[in-house]
PDB file of C-alpha atoms in Angstrom:
ATOM      1  CA  MET A   1       8.685   1.662 -10.950  1.00 37.00           C
ATOM      2  CA  ASN A   2       8.158  -1.793 -11.495  1.00 52.00           C
ATOM      3  CA  ASP A   3       8.110  -5.328  -9.925  1.00 76.00           C
ATOM      4  CA  PRO A   4      12.136  -6.123  -9.840  1.00 76.00           C
ATOM      5  CA  GLU A   5      11.206  -8.763  -7.427  1.00 90.00           C
ATOM      6  CA  ARG A   6       8.732 -10.704  -9.768  1.00 93.00           C
ATOM      7  CA  TYR A   7      10.790 -10.075 -12.739  1.00 96.00           C
ATOM      8  CA  THR A   8      13.769 -11.490 -11.031  1.00 95.00           C
ATOM      9  CA  THR A   9      11.313 -14.755  -9.860  1.00 96.00           C
ATOM     10  CA  VAL A  10      10.019 -15.218 -13.599  1.00 97.00           C
ATOM     11  CA  ALA A  11      13.519 -14.623 -15.126  1.00 97.00           C
ATOM     12  CA  ALA A  12      15.229 -17.313 -12.812  1.00 97.00           C
ATOM     13  CA  ALA A  13      12.607 -19.368 -13.151  1.00 97.00           C
ATOM     14  CA  LEU A  14      12.826 -19.458 -16.795  1.00 97.00           C
ATOM     15  CA  THR A  15      16.192 -19.914 -16.982  1.00 96.00           C
ATOM     16  CA  GLU A  16      15.757 -23.016 -15.066  1.00 96.00           C
ATOM     17  CA  VAL A  17      14.252 -24.409 -17.873  1.00 96.00           C
ATOM     18  CA  GLU A  18      16.238 -23.024 -20.361  1.00 95.00           C
ATOM     19  CA  ALA A  19      13.340 -21.067 -21.743  1.00 96.00           C
ATOM     20  CA  GLU A  20      14.394 -19.231 -25.233  1.00 95.00           C
ATOM     21  CA  VAL A  21      11.960 -16.429 -24.025  1.00 97.00           C
ATOM     22  CA  SER A  22      13.429 -13.884 -21.333  1.00 97.00           C
ATOM     23  CA  ALA A  23      10.607 -13.034 -18.676  1.00 98.00           C
ATOM     24  CA  ALA A  24      10.260  -9.225 -20.035  1.00 97.00           C
ATOM     25  CA  GLU A  25       9.246 -11.076 -23.549  1.00 98.00           C
ATOM     26  CA  ALA A  26       6.691 -13.418 -21.829  1.00 98.00           C
ATOM     27  CA  HIS A  27       5.025 -10.552 -20.138  1.00 98.00           C
ATOM     28  CA  GLY A  28       5.095  -8.779 -23.534  1.00 97.00           C
ATOM     29  CA  MET A  29       3.526 -11.659 -24.717  1.00 97.00           C
ATOM     30  CA  LEU A  30       1.101 -11.313 -22.447  1.00 97.00           C
ATOM     31  CA  CYS A  31       0.143  -7.980 -22.720  1.00 96.00           C
ATOM     32  CA  GLY A  32      -0.555  -8.507 -26.083  1.00 95.00           C
ATOM     33  CA  LEU A  33      -2.223 -11.559 -25.956  1.00 95.00           C
ATOM     34  CA  PHE A  34      -4.947  -9.464 -23.376  1.00 93.00           C
ATOM     35  CA  CYS A  35      -5.568  -7.261 -26.289  1.00 89.00           C
ATOM     36  CA  THR A  36      -8.810  -8.783 -27.528  1.00 84.00           C
ATOM     37  CA  PRO A  37     -12.037  -9.048 -25.954  1.00 83.00           C
ATOM     38  CA  ASP A  38     -11.707 -12.732 -25.268  1.00 84.00           C
ATOM     39  CA  GLU A  39      -9.690 -13.303 -22.067  1.00 89.00           C
ATOM     40  CA  PRO A  40      -6.784 -15.282 -23.384  1.00 93.00           C
ATOM     41  CA  GLU A  41      -5.983 -18.770 -21.860  1.00 94.00           C
ATOM     42  CA  ALA A  42      -3.204 -19.037 -19.501  1.00 96.00           C
ATOM     43  CA  ALA A  43      -1.886 -22.389 -20.241  1.00 95.00           C
ATOM     44  CA  ARG A  44      -2.216 -21.843 -24.126  1.00 94.00           C
ATOM     45  CA  TRP A  45       0.046 -18.632 -23.225  1.00 97.00           C
ATOM     46  CA  MET A  46       2.614 -20.790 -20.676  1.00 96.00           C
ATOM     47  CA  ALA A  47       2.657 -23.092 -23.865  1.00 95.00           C
ATOM     48  CA  GLN A  48       3.981 -20.320 -26.286  1.00 95.00           C
ATOM     49  CA  VAL A  49       6.280 -19.507 -23.784  1.00 97.00           C
ATOM     50  CA  LEU A  50       8.025 -22.640 -22.983  1.00 96.00           C
ATOM     51  CA  GLU A  51       7.678 -23.937 -26.362  1.00 94.00           C
ATOM     52  CA  GLY A  52       9.864 -26.810 -27.372  1.00 92.00           C
ATOM     53  CA  LEU A  53      10.674 -27.618 -23.925  1.00 91.00           C
ATOM     54  CA  SER A  54       9.602 -30.511 -21.660  1.00 88.00           C
ATOM     55  CA  PRO A  55      10.188 -29.201 -17.827  1.00 87.00           C
ATOM     56  CA  LYS A  56      10.386 -31.566 -15.209  1.00 91.00           C
ATOM     57  CA  GLY A  57      10.298 -31.936 -11.464  1.00 94.00           C
ATOM     58  CA  GLU A  58      11.005 -28.964  -9.334  1.00 96.00           C
ATOM     59  CA  PRO A  59      12.216 -26.539 -12.326  1.00 95.00           C
ATOM     60  CA  ALA A  60       8.915 -27.224 -13.719  1.00 95.00           C
ATOM     61  CA  ARG A  61       6.707 -26.394 -11.098  1.00 96.00           C
ATOM     62  CA  THR A  62       8.550 -23.414 -10.370  1.00 97.00           C
ATOM     63  CA  VAL A  63       8.367 -21.992 -13.413  1.00 97.00           C
ATOM     64  CA  LEU A  64       4.709 -22.955 -13.813  1.00 96.00           C
ATOM     65  CA  GLU A  65       4.113 -21.248 -10.585  1.00 97.00           C
ATOM     66  CA  ALA A  66       6.307 -18.231 -11.873  1.00 97.00           C
ATOM     67  CA  LEU A  67       4.013 -17.910 -15.020  1.00 98.00           C
ATOM     68  CA  THR A  68       0.550 -18.700 -13.176  1.00 97.00           C
ATOM     69  CA  GLU A  69       1.569 -15.469 -11.007  1.00 97.00           C
ATOM     70  CA  LEU A  70       2.359 -13.185 -13.348  1.00 97.00           C
ATOM     71  CA  TYR A  71      -0.609 -14.116 -15.683  1.00 97.00           C
ATOM     72  CA  HIS A  72      -3.240 -13.266 -12.743  1.00 96.00           C
ATOM     73  CA  ASP A  73      -1.090 -10.250 -11.674  1.00 95.00           C
ATOM     74  CA  THR A  74      -0.895  -9.147 -14.931  1.00 95.00           C
ATOM     75  CA  ARG A  75      -4.837  -9.773 -15.658  1.00 94.00           C
ATOM     76  CA  ASP A  76      -5.625  -7.899 -12.366  1.00 93.00           C
ATOM     77  CA  ARG A  77      -3.735  -4.999 -13.237  1.00 93.00           C
ATOM     78  CA  LEU A  78      -4.843  -4.274 -16.789  1.00 91.00           C
ATOM     79  CA  GLN A  79      -8.244  -4.490 -15.443  1.00 87.00           C
ATOM     80  CA  ASN A  80      -8.059  -2.436 -12.444  1.00 83.00           C
ATOM     81  CA  ASP A  81      -9.290   0.763 -13.251  1.00 71.00           C
ATOM     82  CA  SER A  82      -6.409   2.483 -10.878  1.00 71.00           C
ATOM     83  CA  LEU A  83      -3.984   1.949 -13.417  1.00 78.00           C
ATOM     84  CA  GLU A  84      -1.396  -0.312 -11.692  1.00 85.00           C
ATOM     85  CA  PHE A  85      -0.486  -1.819 -14.879  1.00 92.00           C
ATOM     86  CA  GLU A  86       3.186  -1.698 -15.506  1.00 93.00           C
ATOM     87  CA  PRO A  87       5.792  -3.711 -17.659  1.00 96.00           C
ATOM     88  CA  LEU A  88       7.738  -6.541 -16.007  1.00 96.00           C
ATOM     89  CA  LEU A  89      11.406  -5.328 -16.542  1.00 96.00           C
ATOM     90  CA  PRO A  90      14.856  -5.558 -14.587  1.00 95.00           C
ATOM     91  CA  ASP A  91      15.265  -3.312 -11.507  1.00 94.00           C
ATOM     92  CA  ASP A  92      16.450   0.531 -12.125  1.00 91.00           C
ATOM     93  CA  ASP A  93      19.703  -0.634 -10.429  1.00 92.00           C
ATOM     94  CA  GLU A  94      20.598  -2.717 -13.532  1.00 93.00           C
ATOM     95  CA  PRO A  95      22.895  -1.786 -16.091  1.00 92.00           C
ATOM     96  CA  LEU A  96      21.260   0.136 -18.688  1.00 92.00           C
ATOM     97  CA  GLU A  97      22.222  -2.039 -21.219  1.00 92.00           C
ATOM     98  CA  ARG A  98      20.420  -5.078 -19.520  1.00 93.00           C
ATOM     99  CA  ARG A  99      17.259  -2.620 -19.189  1.00 94.00           C
ATOM    100  CA  ALA A 100      17.217  -1.420 -22.680  1.00 93.00           C
ATOM    101  CA  THR A 101      17.722  -5.183 -23.737  1.00 94.00           C
ATOM    102  CA  ALA A 102      14.817  -6.215 -21.782  1.00 96.00           C
ATOM    103  CA  LEU A 103      12.960  -2.891 -23.101  1.00 96.00           C
ATOM    104  CA  GLY A 104      13.382  -4.464 -26.828  1.00 96.00           C
ATOM    105  CA  GLN A 105      12.331  -8.374 -25.638  1.00 97.00           C
ATOM    106  CA  TRP A 106       9.139  -6.792 -24.072  1.00 97.00           C
ATOM    107  CA  CYS A 107       8.061  -5.030 -26.886  1.00 97.00           C
ATOM    108  CA  GLU A 108       8.725  -7.945 -29.246  1.00 97.00           C
ATOM    109  CA  GLY A 109       6.964  -9.930 -27.035  1.00 97.00           C
ATOM    110  CA  PHE A 110       3.818  -7.468 -27.207  1.00 96.00           C
ATOM    111  CA  LEU A 111       4.028  -7.486 -30.867  1.00 95.00           C
ATOM    112  CA  PHE A 112       3.809 -11.409 -31.264  1.00 95.00           C
ATOM    113  CA  GLY A 113       1.140 -11.771 -28.632  1.00 94.00           C
ATOM    114  CA  LEU A 114      -0.918  -9.078 -30.234  1.00 92.00           C
ATOM    115  CA  GLY A 115      -0.393 -10.595 -33.776  1.00 90.00           C
ATOM    116  CA  ILE A 116      -1.376 -13.437 -31.979  1.00 89.00           C
ATOM    117  CA  ALA A 117      -4.863 -11.902 -30.087  1.00 85.00           C
ATOM    118  CA  ARG A 118      -5.441  -9.786 -33.524  1.00 80.00           C
ATOM    119  CA  GLY A 119      -5.606 -13.184 -35.437  1.00 78.00           C
ATOM    120  CA  GLN A 120      -8.599 -14.018 -33.498  1.00 63.00           C
ATOM    121  CA  ALA A 121     -10.211 -11.283 -33.551  1.00 59.00           C
ATOM    122  CA  PRO A 122      -8.819  -9.862 -37.330  1.00 59.00           C
ATOM    123  CA  SER A 123     -10.739  -6.534 -37.466  1.00 69.00           C
ATOM    124  CA  PRO A 124      -8.491  -3.508 -38.248  1.00 76.00           C
ATOM    125  CA  LEU A 125      -7.107  -1.583 -35.423  1.00 80.00           C
ATOM    126  CA  PRO A 126      -8.084   1.827 -34.406  1.00 82.00           C
ATOM    127  CA  ARG A 127      -5.419   4.351 -35.570  1.00 86.00           C
ATOM    128  CA  GLU A 128      -4.401   5.176 -32.312  1.00 86.00           C
ATOM    129  CA  ALA A 129      -3.343   1.589 -31.729  1.00 86.00           C
ATOM    130  CA  ASN A 130      -1.867   1.310 -35.174  1.00 88.00           C
ATOM    131  CA  GLU A 131       0.432   3.961 -34.174  1.00 91.00           C
ATOM    132  CA  VAL A 132       1.376   1.955 -30.797  1.00 91.00           C
ATOM    133  CA  VAL A 133       2.406  -0.732 -33.073  1.00 91.00           C
ATOM    134  CA  THR A 134       4.544   1.276 -35.129  1.00 92.00           C
ATOM    135  CA  ASP A 135       6.292   3.036 -32.156  1.00 94.00           C
ATOM    136  CA  LEU A 136       6.505  -0.633 -30.374  1.00 94.00           C
ATOM    137  CA  THR A 137       8.125  -1.858 -33.884  1.00 93.00           C
ATOM    138  CA  GLU A 138      10.929   1.171 -33.327  1.00 93.00           C
ATOM    139  CA  ILE A 139      11.478   0.498 -29.924  1.00 93.00           C
ATOM    140  CA  ALA A 140      11.936  -3.070 -29.985  1.00 93.00           C
ATOM    141  CA  ARG A 141      15.423  -2.059 -32.207  1.00 90.00           C
ATOM    142  CA  ILE A 142      16.566  -0.076 -29.424  1.00 85.00           C
ATOM    143  CA  ASP A 143      20.190   0.297 -29.324  1.00 79.00           C
ATOM    144  CA  THR A 144      21.410  -1.503 -26.300  1.00 77.00           C
ATOM    145  CA  ASP A 145      24.878  -0.432 -26.771  1.00 76.00           C
ATOM    146  CA  THR A 146      24.270   2.742 -24.690  1.00 71.00           C
ATOM    147  CA  GLU A 147      26.022   4.981 -22.613  1.00 72.00           C
ATOM    148  CA  GLY A 148      24.528   4.551 -18.783  1.00 72.00           C
ATOM    149  CA  ASP A 149      24.345   8.851 -19.037  1.00 84.00           C
ATOM    150  CA  GLU A 150      21.632  11.099 -17.211  1.00 89.00           C
ATOM    151  CA  ASP A 151      20.089  11.397 -20.610  1.00 90.00           C
ATOM    152  CA  SER A 152      19.804   8.194 -21.727  1.00 90.00           C
ATOM    153  CA  GLU A 153      18.236   7.083 -18.373  1.00 92.00           C
ATOM    154  CA  ILE A 154      15.468   9.893 -18.851  1.00 93.00           C
ATOM    155  CA  ALA A 155      14.936   8.776 -22.051  1.00 92.00           C
ATOM    156  CA  TYR A 156      14.743   4.905 -20.890  1.00 93.00           C
ATOM    157  CA  THR A 157      12.067   5.863 -18.098  1.00 94.00           C
ATOM    158  CA  GLU A 158       9.923   7.870 -20.455  1.00 95.00           C
ATOM    159  CA  LEU A 159      10.108   5.118 -22.885  1.00 95.00           C
ATOM    160  CA  VAL A 160       9.035   2.640 -20.040  1.00 95.00           C
ATOM    161  CA  GLU A 161       5.986   5.112 -18.739  1.00 95.00           C
ATOM    162  CA  TYR A 162       5.138   5.348 -23.187  1.00 95.00           C
ATOM    163  CA  LEU A 163       5.160   1.482 -22.997  1.00 95.00           C
ATOM    164  CA  ARG A 164       2.497   1.404 -19.943  1.00 94.00           C
ATOM    165  CA  ALA A 165       0.391   3.971 -21.218  1.00 93.00           C
ATOM    166  CA  ALA A 166       0.674   2.397 -24.978  1.00 93.00           C
ATOM    167  CA  THR A 167      -0.512  -0.974 -23.592  1.00 93.00           C
ATOM    168  CA  LEU A 168      -3.600   0.559 -21.842  1.00 92.00           C
ATOM    169  CA  LEU A 169      -4.145   2.782 -24.681  1.00 91.00           C
ATOM    170  CA  VAL A 170      -4.383  -0.637 -27.165  1.00 91.00           C
ATOM    171  CA  ARG A 171      -6.419  -2.693 -25.097  1.00 90.00           C
ATOM    172  CA  GLU A 172      -9.001  -0.180 -24.300  1.00 88.00           C
ATOM    173  CA  HIS A 173      -9.367  -0.061 -28.079  1.00 84.00           C
ATOM    174  CA  THR A 174      -9.112  -3.778 -28.833  1.00 83.00           C
ATOM    175  CA  ALA A 175     -10.030  -5.871 -25.690  1.00 75.00           C
ATOM    176  CA  LEU A 176     -12.892  -3.812 -24.011  1.00 64.00           C
ATOM    177  CA  PRO A 177     -16.765  -4.921 -24.749  1.00 57.00           C
ATOM    178  CA  SER A 178     -18.457  -2.372 -26.838  1.00 48.00           C
ATOM    179  CA  SER A 179     -21.291  -1.004 -25.903  1.00 39.00           C
ATOM    180  CA  THR A 180     -23.337  -2.179 -28.706  1.00 31.00           C
ATOM    181  CA  ARG A 181     -22.457  -5.717 -28.048  1.00 33.00           C
ATOM    182  CA  PRO A 182     -24.784  -7.551 -26.269  1.00 34.00           C
ATOM    183  CA  ALA A 183     -23.979  -8.533 -22.657  1.00 40.00           C
ATOM    184  CA  ASP A 184     -24.179 -12.852 -23.038  1.00 38.00           C
ATOM    185  CA  GLY A 185     -22.766 -12.494 -26.058  1.00 38.00           C
ATOM    186  CA  GLY A 186     -26.100 -14.115 -27.853  1.00 37.00           C
ATOM    187  CA  THR A 187     -28.151 -12.254 -30.451  1.00 35.00           C
ATOM    188  CA  PRO A 188     -28.451  -8.224 -29.952  1.00 34.00           C
ATOM    189  CA  PRO A 189     -32.215  -7.295 -28.025  1.00 35.00           C
ATOM    190  CA  THR A 190     -34.165  -6.706 -30.879  1.00 34.00           C
ATOM    191  CA  ASP A 191     -35.098  -3.177 -29.926  1.00 34.00           C
ATOM    192  CA  LEU A 192     -31.948  -2.492 -31.477  1.00 31.00           C
ATOM    193  CA  LEU A 193     -32.961  -3.608 -34.552  1.00 33.00           C
ATOM    194  CA  HIS A 194     -35.850  -1.503 -35.405  1.00 31.00           C
TER     195      HIS A 194
END
């Protein structure tokens, strides 16, 4: 369902530098930042994730490598037409409480990243994307003190799938270039003006 090895690597690297941002939240933030026509700068995202920290030595190298790999993997999966994108969350073998907490953090990160991205491109969101924002706001408040029964597991799985589809939907409405936008970003061709 998700990439538990990558999650573990990023989480360990962030813990090593005492980052306040979790692996899930960092990934959600990155996905929100990718919801703009302009590709977000990796360095800017990393600075946001590591805000207030000054990691040095091997922990600094490790966290920068982990975040760089996460950035490139996320970009590639979001731009890939084969729909390989998945939110970065703990392994399904982890206790449901831990996975639910990470799910809420992922949503918080996404909303934060989307807010930054929308600040750069302040046009209103389409109705479908607004509905997703409302849903993610609710999911961010997920009750993490829940029993790990079969119904809760099914609900969790459905929420993860919803996040995957919702991210791709918002990105489609906010990041993909408009067919009327000039490819080079310059002035529109004159034949469109007549």
